[in-house]
Coordinates of C-alpha atoms and ligand atoms in Angstrom, one line a residue:
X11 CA 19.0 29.4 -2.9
X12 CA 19.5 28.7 -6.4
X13 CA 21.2 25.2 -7.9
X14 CA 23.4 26.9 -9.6
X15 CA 24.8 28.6 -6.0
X16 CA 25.0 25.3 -4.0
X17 CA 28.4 24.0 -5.8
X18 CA 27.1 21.6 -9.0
X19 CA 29.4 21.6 -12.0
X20 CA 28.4 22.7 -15.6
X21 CA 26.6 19.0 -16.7
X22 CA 24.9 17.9 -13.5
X23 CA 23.5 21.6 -13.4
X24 CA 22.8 20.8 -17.1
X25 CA 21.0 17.6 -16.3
X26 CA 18.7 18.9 -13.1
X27 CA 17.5 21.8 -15.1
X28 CA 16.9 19.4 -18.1
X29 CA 14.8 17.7 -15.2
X30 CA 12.8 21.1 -14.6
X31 CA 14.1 21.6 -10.9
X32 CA 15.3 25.4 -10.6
X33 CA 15.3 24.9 -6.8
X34 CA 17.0 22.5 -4.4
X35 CA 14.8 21.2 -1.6
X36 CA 15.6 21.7 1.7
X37 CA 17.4 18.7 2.3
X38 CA 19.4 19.3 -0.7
X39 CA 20.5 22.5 0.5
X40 CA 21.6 21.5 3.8
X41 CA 23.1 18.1 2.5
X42 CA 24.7 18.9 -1.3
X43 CA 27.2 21.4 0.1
X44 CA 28.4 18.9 3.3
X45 CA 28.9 15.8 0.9
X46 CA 30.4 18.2 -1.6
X47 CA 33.3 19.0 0.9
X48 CA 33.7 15.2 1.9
X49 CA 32.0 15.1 5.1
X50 CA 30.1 12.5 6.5
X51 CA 26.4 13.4 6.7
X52 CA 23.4 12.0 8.4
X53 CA 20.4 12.7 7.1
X54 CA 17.0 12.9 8.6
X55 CA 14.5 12.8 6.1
X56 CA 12.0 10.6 3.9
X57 CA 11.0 9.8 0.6
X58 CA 9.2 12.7 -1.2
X59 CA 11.4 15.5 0.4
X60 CA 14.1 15.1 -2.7
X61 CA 16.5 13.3 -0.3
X62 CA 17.8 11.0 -3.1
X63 CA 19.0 13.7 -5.4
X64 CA 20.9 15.6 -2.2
X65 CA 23.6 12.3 -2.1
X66 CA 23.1 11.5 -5.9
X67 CA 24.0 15.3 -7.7
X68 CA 27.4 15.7 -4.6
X69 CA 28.5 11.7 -6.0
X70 CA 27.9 12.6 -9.5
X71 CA 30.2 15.6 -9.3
X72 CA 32.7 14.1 -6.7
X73 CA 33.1 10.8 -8.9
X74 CA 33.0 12.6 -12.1
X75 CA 36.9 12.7 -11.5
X76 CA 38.9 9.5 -11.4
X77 CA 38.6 6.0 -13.6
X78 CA 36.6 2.6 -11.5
X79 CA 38.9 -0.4 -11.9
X80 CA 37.4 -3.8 -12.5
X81 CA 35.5 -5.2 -9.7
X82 CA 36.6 -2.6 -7.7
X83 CA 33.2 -0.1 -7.6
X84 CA 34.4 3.5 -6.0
X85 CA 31.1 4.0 -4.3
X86 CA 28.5 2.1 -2.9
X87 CA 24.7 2.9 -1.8
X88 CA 22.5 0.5 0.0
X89 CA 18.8 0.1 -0.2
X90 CA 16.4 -2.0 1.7
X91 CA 14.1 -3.2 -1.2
X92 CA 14.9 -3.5 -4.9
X93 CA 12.3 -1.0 -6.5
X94 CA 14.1 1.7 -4.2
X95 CA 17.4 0.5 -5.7
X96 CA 15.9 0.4 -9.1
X97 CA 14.5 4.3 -8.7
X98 CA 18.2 5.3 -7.1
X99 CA 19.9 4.1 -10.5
X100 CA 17.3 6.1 -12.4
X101 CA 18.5 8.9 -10.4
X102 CA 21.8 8.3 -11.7
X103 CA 21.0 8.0 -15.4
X104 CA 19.1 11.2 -15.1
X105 CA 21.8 13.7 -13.4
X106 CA 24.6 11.7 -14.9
X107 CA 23.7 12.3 -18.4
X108 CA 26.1 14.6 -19.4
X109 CA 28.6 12.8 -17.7
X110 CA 30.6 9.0 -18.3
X111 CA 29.9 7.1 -14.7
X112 CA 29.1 3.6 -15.2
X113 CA 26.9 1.9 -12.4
X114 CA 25.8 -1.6 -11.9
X115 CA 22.6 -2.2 -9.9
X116 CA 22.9 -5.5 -7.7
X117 CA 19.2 -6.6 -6.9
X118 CA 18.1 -9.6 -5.8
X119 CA 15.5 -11.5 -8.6
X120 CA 18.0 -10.3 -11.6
X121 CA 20.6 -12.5 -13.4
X122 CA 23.9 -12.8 -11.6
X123 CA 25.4 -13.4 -14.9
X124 CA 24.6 -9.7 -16.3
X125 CA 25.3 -7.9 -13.1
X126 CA 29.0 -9.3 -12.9
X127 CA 29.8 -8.7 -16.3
X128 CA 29.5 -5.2 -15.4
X129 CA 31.7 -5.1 -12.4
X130 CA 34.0 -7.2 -14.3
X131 CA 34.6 -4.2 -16.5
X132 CA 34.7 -1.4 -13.4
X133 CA 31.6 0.5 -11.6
X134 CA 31.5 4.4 -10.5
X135 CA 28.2 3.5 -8.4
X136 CA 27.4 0.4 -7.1
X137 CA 24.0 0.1 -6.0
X138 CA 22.5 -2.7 -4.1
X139 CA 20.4 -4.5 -1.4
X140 CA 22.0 -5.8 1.0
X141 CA 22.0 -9.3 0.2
X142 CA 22.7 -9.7 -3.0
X143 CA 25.5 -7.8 -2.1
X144 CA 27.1 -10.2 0.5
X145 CA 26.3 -12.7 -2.4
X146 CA 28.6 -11.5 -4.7
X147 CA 31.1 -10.5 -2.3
X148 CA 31.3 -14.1 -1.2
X149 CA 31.3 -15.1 -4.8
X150 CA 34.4 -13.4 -5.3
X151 CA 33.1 -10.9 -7.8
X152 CA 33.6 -8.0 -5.8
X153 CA 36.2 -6.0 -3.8
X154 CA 35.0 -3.5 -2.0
X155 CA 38.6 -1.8 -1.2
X156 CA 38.0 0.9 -3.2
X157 CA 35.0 2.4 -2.0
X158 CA 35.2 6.3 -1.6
X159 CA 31.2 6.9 -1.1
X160 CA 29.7 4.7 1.0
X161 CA 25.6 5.5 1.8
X162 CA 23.2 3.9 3.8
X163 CA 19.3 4.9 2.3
X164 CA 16.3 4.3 4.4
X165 CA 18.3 3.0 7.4
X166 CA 14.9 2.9 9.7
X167 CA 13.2 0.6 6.9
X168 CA 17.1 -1.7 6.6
X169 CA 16.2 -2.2 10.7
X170 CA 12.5 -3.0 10.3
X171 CA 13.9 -5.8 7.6
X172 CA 16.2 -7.0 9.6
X173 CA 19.4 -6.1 7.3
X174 CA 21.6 -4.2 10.3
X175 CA 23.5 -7.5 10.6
X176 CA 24.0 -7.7 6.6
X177 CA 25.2 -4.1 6.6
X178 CA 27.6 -4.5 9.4
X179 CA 29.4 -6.7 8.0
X180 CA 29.5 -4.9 4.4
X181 CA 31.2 -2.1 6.4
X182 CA 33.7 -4.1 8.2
X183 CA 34.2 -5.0 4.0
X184 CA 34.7 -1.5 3.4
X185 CA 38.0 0.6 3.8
X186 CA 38.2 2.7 7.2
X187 CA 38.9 5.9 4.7
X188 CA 36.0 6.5 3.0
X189 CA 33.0 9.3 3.2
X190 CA 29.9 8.0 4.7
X191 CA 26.5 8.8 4.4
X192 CA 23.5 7.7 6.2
X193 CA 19.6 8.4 5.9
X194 CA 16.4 7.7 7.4
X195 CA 13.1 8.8 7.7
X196 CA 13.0 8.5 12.1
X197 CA 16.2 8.1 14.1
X198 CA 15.1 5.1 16.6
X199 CA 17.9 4.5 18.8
X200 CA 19.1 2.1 17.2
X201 CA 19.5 4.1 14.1
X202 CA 21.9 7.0 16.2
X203 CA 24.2 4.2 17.4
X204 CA 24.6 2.9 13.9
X205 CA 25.7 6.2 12.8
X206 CA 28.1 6.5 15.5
X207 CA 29.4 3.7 15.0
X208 CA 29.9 4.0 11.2
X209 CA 30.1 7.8 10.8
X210 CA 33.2 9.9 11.6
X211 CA 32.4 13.5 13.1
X212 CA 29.1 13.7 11.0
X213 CA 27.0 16.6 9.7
X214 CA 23.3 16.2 10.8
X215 CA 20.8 17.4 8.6
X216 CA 17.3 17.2 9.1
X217 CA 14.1 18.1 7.4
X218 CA 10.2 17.2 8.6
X219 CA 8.2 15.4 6.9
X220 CA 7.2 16.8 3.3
X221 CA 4.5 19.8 4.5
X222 CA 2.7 19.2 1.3
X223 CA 1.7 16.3 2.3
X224 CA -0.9 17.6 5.2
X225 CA -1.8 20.3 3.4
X226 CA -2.8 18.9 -0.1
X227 CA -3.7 15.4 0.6
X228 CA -7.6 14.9 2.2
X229 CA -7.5 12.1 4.8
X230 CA -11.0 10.1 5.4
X231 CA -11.5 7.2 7.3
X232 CA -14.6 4.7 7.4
X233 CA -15.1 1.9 10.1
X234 CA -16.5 -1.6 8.6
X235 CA -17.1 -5.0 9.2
X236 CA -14.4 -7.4 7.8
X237 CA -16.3 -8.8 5.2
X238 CA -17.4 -5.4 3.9
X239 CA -14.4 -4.1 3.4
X240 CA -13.7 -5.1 -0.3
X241 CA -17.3 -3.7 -1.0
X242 CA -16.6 -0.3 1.0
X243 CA -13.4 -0.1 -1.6
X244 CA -15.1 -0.9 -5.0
X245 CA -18.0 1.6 -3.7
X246 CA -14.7 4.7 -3.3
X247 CA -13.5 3.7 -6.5
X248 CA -17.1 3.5 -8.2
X249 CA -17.6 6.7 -6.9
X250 CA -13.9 8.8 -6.3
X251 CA -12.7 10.4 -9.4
X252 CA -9.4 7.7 -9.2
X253 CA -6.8 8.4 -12.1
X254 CA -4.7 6.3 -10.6
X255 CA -4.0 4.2 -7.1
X256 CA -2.0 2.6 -4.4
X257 CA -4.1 0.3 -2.4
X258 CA -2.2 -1.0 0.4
X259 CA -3.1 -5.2 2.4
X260 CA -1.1 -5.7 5.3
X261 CA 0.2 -9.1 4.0
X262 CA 1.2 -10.5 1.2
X263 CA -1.6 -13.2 0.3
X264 CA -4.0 -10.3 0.9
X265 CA -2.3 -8.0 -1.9
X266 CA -2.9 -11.3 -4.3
X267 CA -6.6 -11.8 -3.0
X268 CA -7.8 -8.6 -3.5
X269 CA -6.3 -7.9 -7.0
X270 CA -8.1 -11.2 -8.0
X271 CA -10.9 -10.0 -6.3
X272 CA -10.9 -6.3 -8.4
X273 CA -10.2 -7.6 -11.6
X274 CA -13.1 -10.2 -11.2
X275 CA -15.4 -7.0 -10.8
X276 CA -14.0 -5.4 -14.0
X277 CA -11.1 -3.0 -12.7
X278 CA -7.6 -2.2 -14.3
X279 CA -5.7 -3.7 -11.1
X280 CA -2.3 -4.8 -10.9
X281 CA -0.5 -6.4 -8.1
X282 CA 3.0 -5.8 -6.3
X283 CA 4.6 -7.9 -3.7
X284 CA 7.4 -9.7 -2.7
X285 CA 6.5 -13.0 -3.6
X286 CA 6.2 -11.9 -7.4
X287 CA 9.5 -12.7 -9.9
X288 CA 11.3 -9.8 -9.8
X289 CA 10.7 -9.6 -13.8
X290 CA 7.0 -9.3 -13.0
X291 CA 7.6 -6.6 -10.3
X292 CA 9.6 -4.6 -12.6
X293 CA 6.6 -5.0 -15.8
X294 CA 3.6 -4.2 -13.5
X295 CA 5.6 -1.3 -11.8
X296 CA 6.1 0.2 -15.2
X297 CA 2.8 -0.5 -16.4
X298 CA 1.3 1.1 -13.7
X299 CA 4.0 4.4 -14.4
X300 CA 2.9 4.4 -18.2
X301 CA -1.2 4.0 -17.0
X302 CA -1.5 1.0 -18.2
X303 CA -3.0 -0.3 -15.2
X304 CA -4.5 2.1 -12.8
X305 CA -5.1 0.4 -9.7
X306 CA -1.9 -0.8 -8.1
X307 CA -2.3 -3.4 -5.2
X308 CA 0.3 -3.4 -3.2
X309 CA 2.5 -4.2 -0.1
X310 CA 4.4 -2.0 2.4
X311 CA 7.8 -3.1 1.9
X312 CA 7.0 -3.9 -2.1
X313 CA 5.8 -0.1 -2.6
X314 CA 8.3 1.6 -0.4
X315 CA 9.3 5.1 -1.6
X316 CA 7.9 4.5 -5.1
X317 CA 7.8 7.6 -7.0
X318 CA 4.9 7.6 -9.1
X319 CA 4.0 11.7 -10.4
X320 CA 0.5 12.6 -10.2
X321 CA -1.1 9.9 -8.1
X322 CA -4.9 10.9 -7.5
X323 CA -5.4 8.4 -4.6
X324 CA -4.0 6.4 -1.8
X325 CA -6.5 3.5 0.0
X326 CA -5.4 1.1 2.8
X327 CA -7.5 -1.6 2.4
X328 CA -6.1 -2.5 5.9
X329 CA -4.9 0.2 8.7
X330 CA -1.1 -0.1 8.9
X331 CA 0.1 -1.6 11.8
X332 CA 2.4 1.1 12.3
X333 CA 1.8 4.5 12.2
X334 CA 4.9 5.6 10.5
X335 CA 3.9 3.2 7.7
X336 CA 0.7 5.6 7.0
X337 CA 2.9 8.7 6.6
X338 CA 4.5 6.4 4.4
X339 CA 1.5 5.3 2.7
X340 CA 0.0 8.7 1.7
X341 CA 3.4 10.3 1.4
X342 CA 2.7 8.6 -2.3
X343 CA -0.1 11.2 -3.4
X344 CA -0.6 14.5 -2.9
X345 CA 3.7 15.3 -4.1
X346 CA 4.8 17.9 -5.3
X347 CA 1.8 20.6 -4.3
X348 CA -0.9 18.3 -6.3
X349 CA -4.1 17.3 -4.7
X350 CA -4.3 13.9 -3.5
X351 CA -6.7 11.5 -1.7
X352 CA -6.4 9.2 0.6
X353 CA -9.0 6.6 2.2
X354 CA -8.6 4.2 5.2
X355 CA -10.9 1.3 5.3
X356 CA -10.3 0.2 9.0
X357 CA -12.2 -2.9 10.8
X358 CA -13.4 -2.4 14.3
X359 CA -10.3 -4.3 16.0
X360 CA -8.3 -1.5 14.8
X361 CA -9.2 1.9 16.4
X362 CA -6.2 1.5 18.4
X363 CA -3.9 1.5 15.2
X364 CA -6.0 4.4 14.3
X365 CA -5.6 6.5 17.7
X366 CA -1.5 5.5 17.3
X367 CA -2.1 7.4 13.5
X368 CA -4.2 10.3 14.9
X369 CA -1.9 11.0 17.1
X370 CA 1.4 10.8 14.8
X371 CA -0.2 12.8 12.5
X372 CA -1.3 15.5 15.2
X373 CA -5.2 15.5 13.3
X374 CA -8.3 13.2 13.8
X375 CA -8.6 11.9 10.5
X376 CA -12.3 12.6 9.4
X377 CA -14.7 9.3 9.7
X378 CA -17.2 8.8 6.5
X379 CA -20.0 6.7 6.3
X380 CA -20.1 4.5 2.5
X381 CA -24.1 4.5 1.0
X382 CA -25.3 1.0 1.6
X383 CA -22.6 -0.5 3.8
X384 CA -23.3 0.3 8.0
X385 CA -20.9 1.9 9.5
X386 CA -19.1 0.1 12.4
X387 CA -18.0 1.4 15.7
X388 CA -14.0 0.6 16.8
X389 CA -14.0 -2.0 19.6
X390 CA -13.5 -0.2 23.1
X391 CA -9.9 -1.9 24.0
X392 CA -11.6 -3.4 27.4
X393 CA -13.9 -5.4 25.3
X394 CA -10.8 -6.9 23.3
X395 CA -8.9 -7.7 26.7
X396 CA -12.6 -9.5 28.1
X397 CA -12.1 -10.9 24.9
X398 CA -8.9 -12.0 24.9
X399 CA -8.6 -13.4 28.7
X400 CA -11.6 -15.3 27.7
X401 CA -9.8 -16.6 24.6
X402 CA -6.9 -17.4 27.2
X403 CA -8.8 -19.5 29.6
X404 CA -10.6 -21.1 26.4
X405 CA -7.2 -22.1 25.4
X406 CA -5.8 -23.4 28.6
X407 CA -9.2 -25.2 28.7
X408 CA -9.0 -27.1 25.2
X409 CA -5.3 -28.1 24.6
X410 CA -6.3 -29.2 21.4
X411 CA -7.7 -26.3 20.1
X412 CA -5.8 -24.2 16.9
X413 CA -6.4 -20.8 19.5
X414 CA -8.7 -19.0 17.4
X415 CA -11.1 -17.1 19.2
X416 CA -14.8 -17.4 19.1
X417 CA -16.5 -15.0 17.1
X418 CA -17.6 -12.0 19.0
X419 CA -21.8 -12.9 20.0
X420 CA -24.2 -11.1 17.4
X421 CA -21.2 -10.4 14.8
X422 CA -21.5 -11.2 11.5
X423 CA -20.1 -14.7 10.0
X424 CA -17.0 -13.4 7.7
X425 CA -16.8 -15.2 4.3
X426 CA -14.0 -12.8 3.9
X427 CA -12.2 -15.5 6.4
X428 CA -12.3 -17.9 3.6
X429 CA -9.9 -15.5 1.8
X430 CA -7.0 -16.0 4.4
X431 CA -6.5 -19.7 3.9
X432 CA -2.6 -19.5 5.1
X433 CA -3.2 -17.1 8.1
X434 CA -6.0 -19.8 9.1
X435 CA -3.4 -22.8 8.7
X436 CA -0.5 -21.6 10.7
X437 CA -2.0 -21.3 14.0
X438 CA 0.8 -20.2 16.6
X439 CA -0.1 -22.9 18.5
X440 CA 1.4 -25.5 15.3
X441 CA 4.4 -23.9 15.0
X442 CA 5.9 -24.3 18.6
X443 CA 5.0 -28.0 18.3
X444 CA 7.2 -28.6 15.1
X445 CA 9.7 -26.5 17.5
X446 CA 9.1 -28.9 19.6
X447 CA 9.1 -32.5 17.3
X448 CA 13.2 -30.7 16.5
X449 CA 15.2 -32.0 19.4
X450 CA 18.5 -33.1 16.8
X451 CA 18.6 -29.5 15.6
X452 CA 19.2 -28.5 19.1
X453 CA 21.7 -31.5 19.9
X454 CA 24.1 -30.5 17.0
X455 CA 24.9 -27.1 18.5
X456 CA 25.0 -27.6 22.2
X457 CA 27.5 -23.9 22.2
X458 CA 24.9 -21.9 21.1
X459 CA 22.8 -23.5 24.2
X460 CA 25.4 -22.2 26.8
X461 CA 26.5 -19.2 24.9
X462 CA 22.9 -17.5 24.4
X463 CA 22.1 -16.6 27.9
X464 CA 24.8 -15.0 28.6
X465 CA 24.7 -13.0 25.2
X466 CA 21.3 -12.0 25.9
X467 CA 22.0 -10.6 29.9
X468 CA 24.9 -8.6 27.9
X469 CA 22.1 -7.3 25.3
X470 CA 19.8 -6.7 28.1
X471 CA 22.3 -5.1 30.1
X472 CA 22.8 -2.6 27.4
X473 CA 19.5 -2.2 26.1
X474 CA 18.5 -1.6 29.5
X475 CA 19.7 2.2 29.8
X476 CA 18.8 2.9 26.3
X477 CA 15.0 4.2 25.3
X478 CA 12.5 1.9 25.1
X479 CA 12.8 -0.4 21.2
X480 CA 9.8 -0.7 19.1
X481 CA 9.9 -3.8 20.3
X482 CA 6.3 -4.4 18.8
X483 CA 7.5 -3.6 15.3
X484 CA 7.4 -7.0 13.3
X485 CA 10.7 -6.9 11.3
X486 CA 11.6 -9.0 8.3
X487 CA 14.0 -10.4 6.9
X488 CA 13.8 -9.5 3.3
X489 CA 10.8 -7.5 0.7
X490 CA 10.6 -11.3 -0.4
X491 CA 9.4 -11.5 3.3
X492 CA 7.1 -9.3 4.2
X493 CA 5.0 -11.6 6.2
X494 CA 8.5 -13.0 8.0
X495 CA 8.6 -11.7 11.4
X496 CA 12.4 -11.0 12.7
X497 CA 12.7 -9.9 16.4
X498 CA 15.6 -7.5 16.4
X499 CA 18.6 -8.9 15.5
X500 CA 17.6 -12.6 15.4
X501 CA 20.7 -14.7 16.8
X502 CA 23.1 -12.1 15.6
X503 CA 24.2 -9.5 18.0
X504 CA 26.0 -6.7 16.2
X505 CA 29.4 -5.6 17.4
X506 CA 28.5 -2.0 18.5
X507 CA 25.4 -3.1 20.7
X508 CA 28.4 -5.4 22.4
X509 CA 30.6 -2.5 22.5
X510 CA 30.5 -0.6 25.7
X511 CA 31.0 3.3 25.9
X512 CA 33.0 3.7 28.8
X513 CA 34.5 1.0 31.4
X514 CA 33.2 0.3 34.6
X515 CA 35.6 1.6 37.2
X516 CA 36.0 -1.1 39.7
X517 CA 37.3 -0.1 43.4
X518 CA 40.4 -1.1 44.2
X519 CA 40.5 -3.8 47.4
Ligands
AMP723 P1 12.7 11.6 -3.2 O1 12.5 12.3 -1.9 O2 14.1 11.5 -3.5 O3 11.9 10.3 -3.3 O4 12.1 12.6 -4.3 C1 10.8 12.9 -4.4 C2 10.4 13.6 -5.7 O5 10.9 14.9 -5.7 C3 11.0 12.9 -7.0 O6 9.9 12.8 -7.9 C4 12.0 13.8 -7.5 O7 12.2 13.8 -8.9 C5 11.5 15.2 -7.0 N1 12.6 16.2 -6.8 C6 13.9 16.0 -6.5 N2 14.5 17.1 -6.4 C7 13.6 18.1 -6.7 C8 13.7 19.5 -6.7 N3 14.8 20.2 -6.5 N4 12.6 20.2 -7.0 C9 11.4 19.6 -7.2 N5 11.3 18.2 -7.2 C10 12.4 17.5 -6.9

């Protein structure tokens, strides 16, 4: 199929060839026609599969008609981080060229003064995380009565962050008429009874993973001590033809270690996480577009879905805890048929993380050994578990211990250690005593004491017949909290886990 077949007007056709795309992708042939004819859509696909043009070219043409009125936006599209948001107004700019929409991007880090002027005068497209959002709306600055386009991006990441509460209560905001679209890269559970909830008689649309992906991007894996692990990475970028990178830490503190730690040894790094002003986020994600910088060190939840053309290399400097989060991850090079690269650097606690990879990505991903730096073997998972019931009884044992375990006999001392200061201070152990040292937070609500078990049997009851959660998934709050860890829905429970599908018939006495 051609663009010009699939139902575009004159200037977004205008704009998308000005953009060099003659084709749509196949999620924008399946979705552009649907949301063009006012149906609700839900959308299974990720970032890199040209998912964000298949709701932005169908709003473009649908809102070309019709005038906003102040502080009452006609569409609204939600995304989990702000860089996301940033590269979906981009989108905007681009196919709306030709066209007079006015948008105002609500992120979180930005001015409130600047983003209200702007819905003061009237917004076609409003788009926003989720908090800021419900910031403004409780302001006052925004009324959401108006909304004809309502879209929910990246709804598997909004879950991970914890945002499902945020966003159900933008939508009870919202007015019942309205077309609704939601996307995601998996569809948990969860994720389907979201959509049932919010979507009327949907069109599904799905498309796998970008192909290009597997077939242009070459995987390698090497096994190594913690503390070798930053040597291991200058040694790949010594000796990997890198024009640019994403080199992905687990946490936070790590991302700002390790760019200290490269530009100490001479290399053009960067840094991006959610600790950073958003000012600074912005700056070093546009430095790093332009080549200023060419090393990029970076979070998860910071780097989400960024677009960057031509990236040579991916590294995670640590194995993602998830394995979705390394499709993710390598989903950044190797676009658009371009060769890519990508290197893990895992430790040998993590073969398990690895085999949970392996086997999402259906391949073994090949193991190289780095000149200089011995190759370690991953940890059978029996040894951990000897480990760990050892580290249990040592625990039980010394109740004044921080719970760290002993460091496994003939291993290496790990300066690297040294590097985690925060991740050594907050022993588990520290934070159920302050818990503990608490009792007048727990006096002043005594309700919550009596109404929680009950709420929990009814969120067990109903979680009970549905498949099993990724339970294990740490979930934050916000991308200013990546190292927050949010179980499900926190105290919150959402309205359509409470609501029940069908009675109960009880027999009659
Ligand atoms: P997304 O999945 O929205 O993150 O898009 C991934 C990349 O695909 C972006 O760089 C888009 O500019 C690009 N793209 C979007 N639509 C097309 C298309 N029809 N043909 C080729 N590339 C596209």
């Amino acid at each position: 199929m051609n663009f010009s077949e699939i139902g575009l007007g004159p200037e977004v056709l205008r704009a998308v060839e000005d953009a060099g795309y003659t084709q749509p992708t196949p999620i924008q042939e399946q979705a552009i026609p649907w949301v063009l004819q006012g149906r609700d859509v839900l959308g299974c696909a990720q970032t890199g599969t040209g998912k964000t043009a298949s709701f932005t070219l169908p709003m473009i043409e649908i809102l070309a008609n019709g005038r906003a009125r102040a502080r009452m936006p006609r569409s609204l599209i939600l995304e989990p981080t702000r860089e996301l948001a940033a590269q979906v107004a981009e989108n905007f700019e681009t196919y709306g060229k030709h066209l007079k929409l006015t948008m105002a991007l609500l992120i979180g880090g930005e001015s409130f003064g600047d983003q209200i002027k702007k819905l003061d005068r009237g917004v076609d497209v409003l788009i926003a995380t989720p908090g800021r959002m419900i910031d403004l709306f409780e302001r006052g600055n925004i009324l959401l009565s108006d909304i004809k386009i309502f879209v929910i991006d990246e709804a598997d990441r909004m879950l991970d962050m914890g945002f499902i509460p945020d966003i159900e209560r933008i939508v009870g905001l919202l007015p019942k008429m309205r077309q609704t679209l939601l996307f995601s890269a998996t569809m948990p559970p969860e994720i389907k009874r979201l959509a049932d909830t919010f979507l009327m008689n949907p069109r599904e649309v799905s498309v796998s993973p970008p192909a290009s992906m597997a077939e242009t991007v070459t995987h390698a894996l090497t096994v190594v001590q913690p503390e070798d692990k930053r040597k291991a990475l200058r040694h790949l970028l010594g000796t990997e033809d890198v024009k640019n990178a994403l080199i992905f830490c687990n946490r936070k503190r790590d991302v700002a270690i390790l760019h200290k730690s490269l530009e100490k040894h001479g290399f053009n790094a960067g840094a991006l996480h959610g600790d950073m002003p958003q000012s600074k986020r912005t700056e070093t994600l546009d430095q790093f577009k332009k080549g200023e910088i060419t090393l990029l060190v970076c979070s998860d939840v910071a780097a989400r879905g960024i677009d960057i053309a031509g990236l040579s290399h991916v590294f995670n400097f640590d194995t993602p805890l998830h394995a979705e989060d390394y499709v993710h991850r390598i989903g950044r090079t190797g676009r658009a048929g371009k060769l890519g690269r990508a290197f893990t650097i895992a430790n040998p606690e993590e073969g398990k993380q690895v085999a949970a990879i392996s086997k999402l990505i259906k391949r073994e991903i090949p193991l190289i050994s780095i000149d200089g730096i011995e190759l370690a073997e991953f940890e059978e998972l029996s040894d951990r578990r000897r480990r760990r019931s050892r580290k249990d009884g040592d625990e039980a044992k010394t109740a004044s211990s921080n719970g760290r375990q002993p460091r496994a006999e003939g291993r290496a001392p790990r300066p690297e250690r040294e590097a985690r200061p925060e991740r050594e201070a907050r022993p588990e152990r520290e934070v159920r005593v302050e818990r503990e040292v608490r009792p007048e937070r727990e006096a002043v609500r005594p309700e919550r004491e009596v109404v929680r078990p009950e709420r929990e049997q009814r969120v067990e009851a109903l979680r009970s017949d549905a498949p099993p959660r990724r339970d294990d998934r740490r979930r934050r709050r916000d991308d200013d909290d990546d190292d927050e860890v949010v179980i499900g829905f926190g105290d919150h429970i959402p309205a359509f886990l409470l609501r029940r599908a069908r009675p109960v018939a009880t027999p009659e006495a």
